Amino acid sequence: MMKKNMKKSVVTMMVLGMTLTGAAGVFAGTQLEKISAYLNHGISFNVDGAAYTPTDGNGKKLATITYNNSTYLPVRALADALHVPVTYDGAKKQVIIGQTNNNPSALTNVTYTAAQKEAIQKAFAQFDGFETAYAPQQMTAGDMFKSVAAGDGVSFIFNHMKVDVSPRDYSDGYTSKEVKLSNGVSAKWYTPSDIGMLTFKLDDRYVTLSSPDHKLSQAQLQQVAVSVQKVKGDNDQGVTAFENVNYSKQQLDNIRKSFAQFDGFTTAYAPQHMVAGDAFKSVGAGGDGVNFVFNRMNVAVSPRDYSFSYDGNTVKLPNGVSAKWYTPDKTDMLTFKLDDRYVTLSSPNNQLTHIQLEQMAVAVQKVK
């Protein structure tokens, strides 16, 4: 709690000192007042117990500004260090700190063309024993996929993001900080140069995400990371067509209240995607867990594993997490462990396939 409060306090101070990159013509506004201030090179930074040097998008060292006995910090650089997304809306002349919508991150699907899918398959096919293709299925809203190429591994280039899939872990030898992705997978941040790298193991390979132009925060890259998945075969290219679940404020309040009814189980989790054409109907606390009801899907989050006494079939989800299919009655259930709880997905009306439910399982994440 102390760390969270510190993060909020620091960001509050930083906002006045924010360097607004990409805001052409910002100095032509009528609300600006000329002042006399000083670059203060005598202040150093320590973030989470480690020395930190804030830099701009070109890697140039940034200094604090001292004005009228107050010190103003470079908000974008420190927001990245604290894993707090920060953006600037030029049209509204508004600094945006944290998330701007009800989803944990503003993501959009990456819709690969047939030619792009073929290029992805060919890039992986150049490596013996590494032919199975993997690709990011989501990107931050407003980003765009540009190209894919084979090097030491396979690199996906977006306007604001780079995703490398390699048989080797290039983070070895660097000081790193371990984090948990929203799907429970362990990952680590390391900085071989001036660009932060997020690396995690996915099946038999390592995935590394970065934002070379520093446009994406660490929190945004961590959200995109969970969407890197195995590309299906010729008859099922890419992942299942899905869409974001855009919970209203009232629905988010109901989700949190449902989890709050259980001592020691109060942290809220929720599916962030659904199969295209589905719709969220309700959430409620029942038995010893929380149940999400969609038109075509049920998602139960519980502290207990109800599959243990049933025979089943173990599968790997697209993000590498182990899960189990079992059938207690006429409805197949998919169960997997996520942090300190068990998530179970099913399609009571049998309108969703096993593949579709496995894809949706990856989207169950902690609510921010």
mmCIF file of C-alpha atoms in Angstrom:
data_model
loop_
_atom_site.group_PDB
_atom_site.id
_atom_site.type_symbol
_atom_site.label_atom_id
_atom_site.label_comp_id
_atom_site.label_asym_id
_atom_site.label_seq_id
_atom_site.Cartn_x
_atom_site.Cartn_y
_atom_site.Cartn_z
ATOM 1 C CA MET A 1 0.000 0.000 0.000
ATOM 2 C CA MET A 2 2.894 2.361 0.819
ATOM 3 C CA LYS A 3 4.436 1.767 -2.606
ATOM 4 C CA LYS A 4 1.102 2.436 -4.325
ATOM 5 C CA ASN A 5 0.625 5.694 -2.417
ATOM 6 C CA MET A 6 4.190 6.755 -3.217
ATOM 7 C CA LYS A 7 3.527 6.112 -6.899
ATOM 8 C CA LYS A 8 0.409 8.302 -6.856
ATOM 9 C CA SER A 9 2.222 11.101 -5.001
ATOM 10 C CA VAL A 10 5.185 11.108 -7.339
ATOM 11 C CA VAL A 11 2.978 11.145 -10.411
ATOM 12 C CA THR A 12 1.012 14.084 -8.967
ATOM 13 C CA MET A 13 4.264 16.038 -8.625
ATOM 14 C CA MET A 14 5.505 14.986 -12.040
ATOM 15 C CA VAL A 15 2.558 16.230 -14.029
ATOM 16 C CA LEU A 16 3.553 19.880 -13.811
ATOM 17 C CA GLY A 17 7.002 19.078 -15.128
ATOM 18 C CA MET A 18 5.908 16.869 -17.995
ATOM 19 C CA THR A 19 7.807 17.058 -21.277
ATOM 20 C CA LEU A 20 5.080 16.889 -23.900
ATOM 21 C CA THR A 21 6.645 15.104 -26.844
ATOM 22 C CA GLY A 22 4.873 15.282 -30.165
ATOM 23 C CA ALA A 23 2.686 18.229 -29.163
ATOM 24 C CA ALA A 24 3.504 20.509 -32.095
ATOM 25 C CA GLY A 25 2.597 24.126 -31.538
ATOM 26 C CA VAL A 26 2.017 23.712 -27.805
ATOM 27 C CA PHE A 27 3.879 26.953 -27.059
ATOM 28 C CA ALA A 28 1.428 28.949 -29.156
ATOM 29 C CA GLY A 29 -1.317 28.540 -26.576
ATOM 30 C CA THR A 30 -2.836 31.494 -24.759
ATOM 31 C CA GLN A 31 -2.614 29.906 -21.296
ATOM 32 C CA LEU A 32 1.185 30.017 -21.091
ATOM 33 C CA GLU A 33 3.037 32.263 -18.657
ATOM 34 C CA LYS A 34 6.748 32.935 -19.021
ATOM 35 C CA ILE A 35 8.846 32.120 -15.936
ATOM 36 C CA SER A 36 12.511 32.007 -14.937
ATOM 37 C CA ALA A 37 13.560 28.588 -13.657
ATOM 38 C CA TYR A 38 16.691 26.446 -13.243
ATOM 39 C CA LEU A 39 17.730 23.018 -14.452
ATOM 40 C CA ASN A 40 18.788 21.273 -11.261
ATOM 41 C CA HIS A 41 21.551 18.746 -12.017
ATOM 42 C CA GLY A 42 22.206 18.114 -8.322
ATOM 43 C CA ILE A 43 19.221 15.821 -7.737
ATOM 44 C CA SER A 44 19.603 12.080 -8.313
ATOM 45 C CA PHE A 45 16.901 9.388 -8.456
ATOM 46 C CA ASN A 46 16.377 6.062 -6.716
ATOM 47 C CA VAL A 47 13.447 3.885 -7.853
ATOM 48 C CA ASP A 48 12.560 0.741 -5.893
ATOM 49 C CA GLY A 49 16.002 0.678 -4.267
ATOM 50 C CA ALA A 50 18.042 1.112 -7.458
ATOM 51 C CA ALA A 51 19.703 4.165 -8.985
ATOM 52 C CA TYR A 52 17.752 5.568 -11.921
ATOM 53 C CA THR A 53 18.624 8.117 -14.598
ATOM 54 C CA PRO A 54 15.639 9.640 -16.441
ATOM 55 C CA THR A 55 16.126 10.072 -20.194
ATOM 56 C CA ASP A 56 14.054 11.420 -23.058
ATOM 57 C CA GLY A 57 12.967 9.525 -26.185
ATOM 58 C CA ASN A 58 16.445 9.976 -27.708
ATOM 59 C CA GLY A 59 18.300 8.703 -24.647
ATOM 60 C CA LYS A 60 19.395 12.190 -23.503
ATOM 61 C CA LYS A 61 19.705 12.588 -19.731
ATOM 62 C CA LEU A 62 16.964 14.734 -18.177
ATOM 63 C CA ALA A 63 17.288 17.048 -15.175
ATOM 64 C CA THR A 64 14.712 18.336 -12.718
ATOM 65 C CA ILE A 65 13.539 21.960 -12.820
ATOM 66 C CA THR A 66 13.589 24.170 -9.726
ATOM 67 C CA TYR A 67 11.147 27.074 -9.578
ATOM 68 C CA ASN A 68 9.949 29.067 -6.567
ATOM 69 C CA ASN A 69 11.435 26.512 -4.139
ATOM 70 C CA SER A 70 9.540 23.654 -5.791
ATOM 71 C CA THR A 71 11.128 20.864 -7.828
ATOM 72 C CA TYR A 72 9.417 19.571 -10.980
ATOM 73 C CA LEU A 73 10.219 16.133 -12.337
ATOM 74 C CA PRO A 74 10.191 14.731 -15.927
ATOM 75 C CA VAL A 75 6.871 12.925 -15.812
ATOM 76 C CA ARG A 76 7.134 10.621 -18.841
ATOM 77 C CA ALA A 77 10.504 9.178 -17.826
ATOM 78 C CA LEU A 78 9.480 8.553 -14.221
ATOM 79 C CA ALA A 79 6.046 7.285 -15.197
ATOM 80 C CA ASP A 80 7.797 4.542 -17.192
ATOM 81 C CA ALA A 81 10.016 3.751 -14.199
ATOM 82 C CA LEU A 82 6.941 3.474 -11.946
ATOM 83 C CA HIS A 83 4.918 1.476 -14.510
ATOM 84 C CA VAL A 84 2.296 4.251 -14.770
ATOM 85 C CA PRO A 85 1.008 5.011 -18.286
ATOM 86 C CA VAL A 86 0.981 8.703 -19.185
ATOM 87 C CA THR A 87 -0.166 10.317 -22.432
ATOM 88 C CA TYR A 88 -1.048 13.766 -23.753
ATOM 89 C CA ASP A 89 -4.250 14.561 -25.646
ATOM 90 C CA GLY A 90 -3.312 17.487 -27.872
ATOM 91 C CA ALA A 91 -6.883 18.179 -28.929
ATOM 92 C CA LYS A 92 -8.077 18.535 -25.327
ATOM 93 C CA LYS A 93 -4.726 19.885 -24.044
ATOM 94 C CA GLN A 94 -5.000 17.274 -21.328
ATOM 95 C CA VAL A 95 -2.371 15.178 -19.559
ATOM 96 C CA ILE A 96 -3.707 11.658 -18.976
ATOM 97 C CA ILE A 97 -2.185 9.621 -16.140
ATOM 98 C CA GLY A 98 -3.214 6.013 -15.705
ATOM 99 C CA GLN A 99 -5.832 4.221 -17.765
ATOM 100 C CA THR A 100 -8.482 6.187 -19.627
ATOM 101 C CA ASN A 101 -11.121 3.466 -19.977
ATOM 102 C CA ASN A 102 -12.664 0.604 -18.011
ATOM 103 C CA ASN A 103 -10.367 -2.044 -19.445
ATOM 104 C CA PRO A 104 -6.962 -2.518 -17.789
ATOM 105 C CA SER A 105 -5.364 -1.216 -21.003
ATOM 106 C CA ALA A 106 -6.587 0.279 -24.257
ATOM 107 C CA LEU A 107 -5.780 -2.531 -26.679
ATOM 108 C CA THR A 108 -6.964 -3.375 -30.142
ATOM 109 C CA ASN A 109 -6.714 -6.565 -32.183
ATOM 110 C CA VAL A 110 -3.921 -6.976 -34.727
ATOM 111 C CA THR A 111 -5.676 -8.025 -37.944
ATOM 112 C CA TYR A 112 -3.019 -9.666 -40.106
ATOM 113 C CA THR A 113 -3.671 -9.886 -43.840
ATOM 114 C CA ALA A 114 -3.222 -13.198 -45.679
ATOM 115 C CA ALA A 115 0.112 -11.937 -47.043
ATOM 116 C CA GLN A 116 1.282 -10.911 -43.565
ATOM 117 C CA LYS A 117 0.320 -14.296 -42.098
ATOM 118 C CA GLU A 118 2.273 -15.993 -44.860
ATOM 119 C CA ALA A 119 5.281 -13.776 -44.132
ATOM 120 C CA ILE A 120 5.089 -14.708 -40.438
ATOM 121 C CA GLN A 121 4.989 -18.435 -41.242
ATOM 122 C CA LYS A 122 7.953 -18.093 -43.651
ATOM 123 C CA ALA A 123 10.004 -16.151 -41.083
ATOM 124 C CA PHE A 124 9.696 -18.924 -38.496
ATOM 125 C CA ALA A 125 10.211 -21.633 -41.142
ATOM 126 C CA GLN A 126 13.800 -20.421 -41.618
ATOM 127 C CA PHE A 127 14.815 -21.967 -38.274
ATOM 128 C CA ASP A 128 15.077 -25.743 -37.814
ATOM 129 C CA GLY A 129 13.182 -26.846 -34.719
ATOM 130 C CA PHE A 130 11.645 -23.383 -34.376
ATOM 131 C CA GLU A 131 9.127 -23.496 -37.210
ATOM 132 C CA THR A 132 5.986 -23.095 -35.107
ATOM 133 C CA ALA A 133 4.826 -19.522 -35.598
ATOM 134 C CA TYR A 134 3.918 -17.210 -32.727
ATOM 135 C CA ALA A 135 2.645 -13.641 -33.073
ATOM 136 C CA PRO A 136 1.244 -10.775 -30.962
ATOM 137 C CA GLN A 137 -2.519 -10.714 -31.375
ATOM 138 C CA GLN A 138 -3.022 -7.283 -29.830
ATOM 139 C CA MET A 139 -1.396 -3.846 -29.849
ATOM 140 C CA THR A 140 -2.060 -0.597 -28.042
ATOM 141 C CA ALA A 141 -4.850 1.469 -29.557
ATOM 142 C CA GLY A 142 -3.491 3.673 -32.345
ATOM 143 C CA ASP A 143 -0.428 1.519 -33.059
ATOM 144 C CA MET A 144 0.101 -0.281 -36.386
ATOM 145 C CA PHE A 145 1.868 -3.444 -37.544
ATOM 146 C CA LYS A 146 4.563 -2.692 -40.150
ATOM 147 C CA SER A 147 6.667 -5.776 -40.891
ATOM 148 C CA VAL A 148 8.064 -9.124 -39.769
ATOM 149 C CA ALA A 149 11.564 -10.459 -40.430
ATOM 150 C CA ALA A 150 13.902 -13.289 -39.453
ATOM 151 C CA GLY A 151 17.232 -12.536 -37.735
ATOM 152 C CA ASP A 152 18.522 -14.312 -34.607
ATOM 153 C CA GLY A 153 14.831 -14.999 -34.140
ATOM 154 C CA VAL A 154 11.700 -13.439 -35.583
ATOM 155 C CA SER A 155 11.056 -9.719 -35.097
ATOM 156 C CA PHE A 156 7.677 -7.985 -35.394
ATOM 157 C CA ILE A 157 7.903 -4.245 -36.010
ATOM 158 C CA PHE A 158 5.074 -1.871 -35.088
ATOM 159 C CA ASN A 159 5.052 1.921 -35.142
ATOM 160 C CA HIS A 160 5.579 2.079 -31.369
ATOM 161 C CA MET A 161 6.578 -1.446 -30.421
ATOM 162 C CA LYS A 162 8.987 -4.256 -31.273
ATOM 163 C CA VAL A 163 8.298 -7.895 -30.410
ATOM 164 C CA ASP A 164 11.126 -10.457 -30.742
ATOM 165 C CA VAL A 165 10.573 -14.212 -30.541
ATOM 166 C CA SER A 166 13.816 -16.145 -30.111
ATOM 167 C CA PRO A 167 15.060 -19.577 -28.974
ATOM 168 C CA ARG A 168 17.537 -17.772 -26.685
ATOM 169 C CA ASP A 169 17.166 -15.691 -23.541
ATOM 170 C CA TYR A 170 19.226 -12.559 -24.185
ATOM 171 C CA SER A 171 18.487 -11.109 -20.753
ATOM 172 C CA ASP A 172 21.087 -13.367 -19.105
ATOM 173 C CA GLY A 173 23.928 -11.354 -17.591
ATOM 174 C CA TYR A 174 21.875 -8.197 -17.095
ATOM 175 C CA THR A 175 20.451 -6.862 -13.860
ATOM 176 C CA SER A 176 16.712 -7.427 -14.049
ATOM 177 C CA LYS A 177 13.483 -6.903 -12.142
ATOM 178 C CA GLU A 178 10.911 -9.699 -12.051
ATOM 179 C CA VAL A 179 7.232 -8.891 -12.601
ATOM 180 C CA LYS A 180 4.039 -10.904 -12.921
ATOM 181 C CA LEU A 181 2.050 -10.423 -16.100
ATOM 182 C CA SER A 182 -1.717 -10.112 -15.731
ATOM 183 C CA ASN A 183 -2.138 -13.783 -16.717
ATOM 184 C CA GLY A 184 0.172 -14.938 -13.908
ATOM 185 C CA VAL A 185 3.239 -15.595 -16.100
ATOM 186 C CA SER A 186 6.615 -14.485 -14.679
ATOM 187 C CA ALA A 187 8.546 -11.957 -16.755
ATOM 188 C CA LYS A 188 11.484 -9.628 -16.177
ATOM 189 C CA TRP A 189 12.508 -6.130 -17.148
ATOM 190 C CA TYR A 190 16.112 -5.386 -18.056
ATOM 191 C CA THR A 191 17.876 -2.489 -19.815
ATOM 192 C CA PRO A 192 20.826 -3.428 -22.055
ATOM 193 C CA SER A 193 20.969 0.152 -23.439
ATOM 194 C CA ASP A 194 18.552 3.056 -23.019
ATOM 195 C CA ILE A 195 15.536 0.958 -23.997
ATOM 196 C CA GLY A 196 13.746 -1.181 -21.421
ATOM 197 C CA MET A 197 13.142 -4.805 -22.455
ATOM 198 C CA LEU A 198 10.415 -7.125 -21.154
ATOM 199 C CA THR A 199 11.243 -10.836 -21.524
ATOM 200 C CA PHE A 200 9.325 -13.993 -20.641
ATOM 201 C CA LYS A 201 9.423 -17.680 -21.564
ATOM 202 C CA LEU A 202 6.611 -18.969 -23.752
ATOM 203 C CA ASP A 203 6.702 -22.719 -24.406
ATOM 204 C CA ASP A 204 10.113 -23.423 -26.033
ATOM 205 C CA ARG A 205 11.021 -19.809 -26.791
ATOM 206 C CA TYR A 206 11.575 -16.377 -25.302
ATOM 207 C CA VAL A 207 9.482 -13.329 -26.137
ATOM 208 C CA THR A 208 10.911 -9.816 -25.718
ATOM 209 C CA LEU A 209 8.891 -6.612 -26.051
ATOM 210 C CA SER A 210 10.191 -3.051 -26.197
ATOM 211 C CA SER A 211 9.180 0.421 -27.346
ATOM 212 C CA PRO A 212 12.169 1.885 -29.239
ATOM 213 C CA ASP A 213 10.515 5.317 -29.523
ATOM 214 C CA HIS A 214 9.555 5.261 -25.806
ATOM 215 C CA LYS A 215 5.899 5.899 -26.690
ATOM 216 C CA LEU A 216 4.613 2.897 -24.701
ATOM 217 C CA SER A 217 4.894 2.549 -20.947
ATOM 218 C CA GLN A 218 6.008 -0.613 -19.179
ATOM 219 C CA ALA A 219 2.414 -1.203 -18.063
ATOM 220 C CA GLN A 220 1.207 -1.076 -21.672
ATOM 221 C CA LEU A 221 3.896 -3.492 -22.881
ATOM 222 C CA GLN A 222 3.027 -5.895 -20.065
ATOM 223 C CA GLN A 223 -0.597 -5.889 -21.215
ATOM 224 C CA VAL A 224 0.365 -6.550 -24.838
ATOM 225 C CA ALA A 225 2.716 -9.350 -23.754
ATOM 226 C CA VAL A 226 -0.139 -11.666 -22.742
ATOM 227 C CA SER A 227 -1.495 -11.576 -26.296
ATOM 228 C CA VAL A 228 1.558 -13.229 -27.884
ATOM 229 C CA GLN A 229 0.194 -16.602 -28.946
ATOM 230 C CA LYS A 230 0.734 -19.551 -31.225
ATOM 231 C CA VAL A 231 -0.501 -18.994 -34.775
ATOM 232 C CA LYS A 232 -2.965 -21.678 -35.844
ATOM 233 C CA GLY A 233 -2.750 -23.802 -38.988
ATOM 234 C CA ASP A 234 -3.929 -23.027 -42.491
ATOM 235 C CA ASN A 235 -7.558 -23.716 -41.625
ATOM 236 C CA ASP A 236 -7.487 -21.510 -38.527
ATOM 237 C CA GLN A 237 -4.977 -18.720 -39.048
ATOM 238 C CA GLY A 238 -4.426 -16.528 -36.051
ATOM 239 C CA VAL A 239 -6.465 -16.663 -32.881
ATOM 240 C CA THR A 240 -10.198 -16.832 -32.486
ATOM 241 C CA ALA A 241 -11.982 -13.647 -33.490
ATOM 242 C CA PHE A 242 -12.654 -11.852 -30.215
ATOM 243 C CA GLU A 243 -13.473 -8.418 -28.915
ATOM 244 C CA ASN A 244 -12.853 -6.493 -25.705
ATOM 245 C CA VAL A 245 -15.360 -6.699 -22.862
ATOM 246 C CA ASN A 246 -16.084 -3.036 -22.161
ATOM 247 C CA TYR A 247 -17.417 -3.135 -18.619
ATOM 248 C CA SER A 248 -19.397 -0.105 -17.475
ATOM 249 C CA LYS A 249 -18.446 1.628 -14.216
ATOM 250 C CA GLN A 250 -21.436 -0.018 -12.543
ATOM 251 C CA GLN A 251 -20.410 -3.455 -13.797
ATOM 252 C CA LEU A 252 -16.855 -2.951 -12.529
ATOM 253 C CA ASP A 253 -18.266 -1.932 -9.137
ATOM 254 C CA ASN A 254 -20.386 -5.120 -9.100
ATOM 255 C CA ILE A 255 -17.324 -7.232 -9.949
ATOM 256 C CA ARG A 256 -15.310 -5.746 -7.090
ATOM 257 C CA LYS A 257 -18.235 -6.095 -4.657
ATOM 258 C CA SER A 258 -18.633 -9.772 -5.624
ATOM 259 C CA PHE A 259 -15.006 -10.554 -4.794
ATOM 260 C CA ALA A 260 -15.162 -8.407 -1.630
ATOM 261 C CA GLN A 261 -17.664 -10.866 -0.132
ATOM 262 C CA PHE A 262 -14.880 -13.427 0.395
ATOM 263 C CA ASP A 263 -12.208 -12.823 3.052
ATOM 264 C CA GLY A 264 -8.742 -13.357 1.615
ATOM 265 C CA PHE A 265 -10.148 -13.459 -1.902
ATOM 266 C CA THR A 266 -10.978 -9.794 -2.402
ATOM 267 C CA THR A 267 -8.680 -9.074 -5.364
ATOM 268 C CA ALA A 268 -10.931 -8.884 -8.427
ATOM 269 C CA TYR A 269 -10.243 -10.772 -11.663
ATOM 270 C CA ALA A 270 -12.354 -10.657 -14.823
ATOM 271 C CA PRO A 271 -12.303 -11.843 -18.456
ATOM 272 C CA GLN A 272 -11.200 -8.938 -20.663
ATOM 273 C CA HIS A 273 -12.154 -10.559 -23.988
ATOM 274 C CA MET A 274 -15.097 -12.506 -25.318
ATOM 275 C CA VAL A 275 -15.750 -14.265 -28.615
ATOM 276 C CA ALA A 276 -16.926 -11.791 -31.239
ATOM 277 C CA GLY A 277 -20.715 -11.501 -31.071
ATOM 278 C CA ASP A 278 -20.992 -12.607 -27.439
ATOM 279 C CA ALA A 279 -22.276 -10.277 -24.690
ATOM 280 C CA PHE A 280 -21.660 -9.936 -20.956
ATOM 281 C CA LYS A 281 -24.854 -10.390 -18.916
ATOM 282 C CA SER A 282 -24.092 -10.482 -15.192
ATOM 283 C CA VAL A 283 -21.668 -11.214 -12.356
ATOM 284 C CA GLY A 284 -22.449 -12.596 -8.931
ATOM 285 C CA ALA A 285 -20.953 -14.241 -5.856
ATOM 286 C CA GLY A 286 -22.140 -17.781 -5.240
ATOM 287 C CA GLY A 287 -20.856 -20.852 -3.442
ATOM 288 C CA ASP A 288 -17.231 -19.967 -2.807
ATOM 289 C CA GLY A 289 -16.406 -17.984 -5.922
ATOM 290 C CA VAL A 290 -17.478 -15.368 -8.433
ATOM 291 C CA ASN A 291 -19.385 -16.268 -11.605
ATOM 292 C CA PHE A 292 -19.411 -14.267 -14.847
ATOM 293 C CA VAL A 293 -22.279 -15.049 -17.194
ATOM 294 C CA PHE A 294 -22.142 -14.288 -20.922
ATOM 295 C CA ASN A 295 -24.597 -15.301 -23.634
ATOM 296 C CA ARG A 296 -22.270 -18.099 -24.777
ATOM 297 C CA MET A 297 -19.819 -18.538 -21.943
ATOM 298 C CA ASN A 298 -19.556 -18.894 -18.164
ATOM 299 C CA VAL A 299 -16.395 -17.988 -16.275
ATOM 300 C CA ALA A 300 -16.023 -19.003 -12.615
ATOM 301 C CA VAL A 301 -13.190 -17.772 -10.362
ATOM 302 C CA SER A 302 -12.751 -19.764 -7.147
ATOM 303 C CA PRO A 303 -10.115 -20.450 -4.460
ATOM 304 C CA ARG A 304 -10.688 -24.192 -4.973
ATOM 305 C CA ASP A 305 -9.888 -26.597 -7.805
ATOM 306 C CA TYR A 306 -13.025 -28.611 -8.447
ATOM 307 C CA SER A 307 -11.410 -30.621 -11.250
ATOM 308 C CA PHE A 308 -9.016 -32.593 -9.014
ATOM 309 C CA SER A 309 -11.309 -35.620 -8.551
ATOM 310 C CA TYR A 310 -12.160 -35.935 -12.268
ATOM 311 C CA ASP A 311 -10.196 -37.527 -15.062
ATOM 312 C CA GLY A 312 -9.232 -34.986 -17.659
ATOM 313 C CA ASN A 313 -7.007 -33.944 -20.517
ATOM 314 C CA THR A 314 -4.117 -31.553 -19.875
ATOM 315 C CA VAL A 315 -3.580 -28.868 -22.510
ATOM 316 C CA LYS A 316 -1.357 -25.841 -22.985
ATOM 317 C CA LEU A 317 -3.105 -22.504 -23.375
ATOM 318 C CA PRO A 318 -1.791 -20.162 -26.102
ATOM 319 C CA ASN A 319 0.267 -18.312 -23.477
ATOM 320 C CA GLY A 320 1.987 -21.511 -22.303
ATOM 321 C CA VAL A 321 -0.035 -21.984 -19.090
ATOM 322 C CA SER A 322 -1.131 -25.557 -18.298
ATOM 323 C CA ALA A 323 -4.882 -26.177 -18.102
ATOM 324 C CA LYS A 324 -7.194 -29.178 -17.779
ATOM 325 C CA TRP A 325 -10.347 -30.210 -19.601
ATOM 326 C CA TYR A 326 -12.813 -32.342 -17.606
ATOM 327 C CA THR A 327 -16.523 -33.168 -17.819
ATOM 328 C CA PRO A 328 -18.435 -33.382 -14.505
ATOM 329 C CA ASP A 329 -21.788 -33.703 -16.314
ATOM 330 C CA LYS A 330 -22.746 -32.855 -19.910
ATOM 331 C CA THR A 331 -20.757 -29.636 -20.110
ATOM 332 C CA ASP A 332 -16.986 -29.632 -20.683
ATOM 333 C CA MET A 333 -15.017 -27.474 -18.232
ATOM 334 C CA LEU A 334 -11.606 -25.867 -18.732
ATOM 335 C CA THR A 335 -9.717 -25.140 -15.487
ATOM 336 C CA PHE A 336 -6.338 -23.532 -14.821
ATOM 337 C CA LYS A 337 -4.542 -21.921 -11.877
ATOM 338 C CA LEU A 338 -4.094 -18.144 -11.968
ATOM 339 C CA ASP A 339 -2.092 -16.706 -9.062
ATOM 340 C CA ASP A 340 -3.918 -17.800 -5.862
ATOM 341 C CA ARG A 341 -7.145 -18.966 -7.536
ATOM 342 C CA TYR A 342 -8.630 -21.315 -10.122
ATOM 343 C CA VAL A 343 -10.462 -20.156 -13.233
ATOM 344 C CA THR A 344 -13.019 -22.399 -14.965
ATOM 345 C CA LEU A 345 -14.560 -21.656 -18.369
ATOM 346 C CA SER A 346 -17.455 -23.448 -20.040
ATOM 347 C CA SER A 347 -20.069 -22.968 -22.738
ATOM 348 C CA PRO A 348 -23.369 -24.268 -21.293
ATOM 349 C CA ASN A 349 -25.152 -23.927 -24.642
ATOM 350 C CA ASN A 350 -22.197 -25.606 -26.427
ATOM 351 C CA GLN A 351 -21.883 -22.706 -28.876
ATOM 352 C CA LEU A 352 -18.148 -22.270 -28.222
ATOM 353 C CA THR A 353 -15.474 -24.810 -29.136
ATOM 354 C CA HIS A 354 -12.580 -25.958 -26.965
ATOM 355 C CA ILE A 355 -10.234 -23.794 -29.029
ATOM 356 C CA GLN A 356 -12.376 -20.712 -28.516
ATOM 357 C CA LEU A 357 -12.588 -21.229 -24.746
ATOM 358 C CA GLU A 358 -8.826 -21.818 -24.545
ATOM 359 C CA GLN A 359 -8.316 -18.501 -26.311
ATOM 360 C CA MET A 360 -10.698 -16.710 -23.955
ATOM 361 C CA ALA A 361 -8.953 -18.233 -20.919
ATOM 362 C CA VAL A 362 -5.842 -16.190 -21.677
ATOM 363 C CA ALA A 363 -7.865 -12.977 -21.270
ATOM 364 C CA VAL A 364 -8.840 -13.536 -17.615
ATOM 365 C CA GLN A 365 -6.814 -10.901 -15.804
ATOM 366 C CA LYS A 366 -6.589 -8.911 -12.586
ATOM 367 C CA VAL A 367 -8.865 -5.852 -12.566
ATOM 368 C CA LYS A 368 -6.903 -2.622 -12.112
#
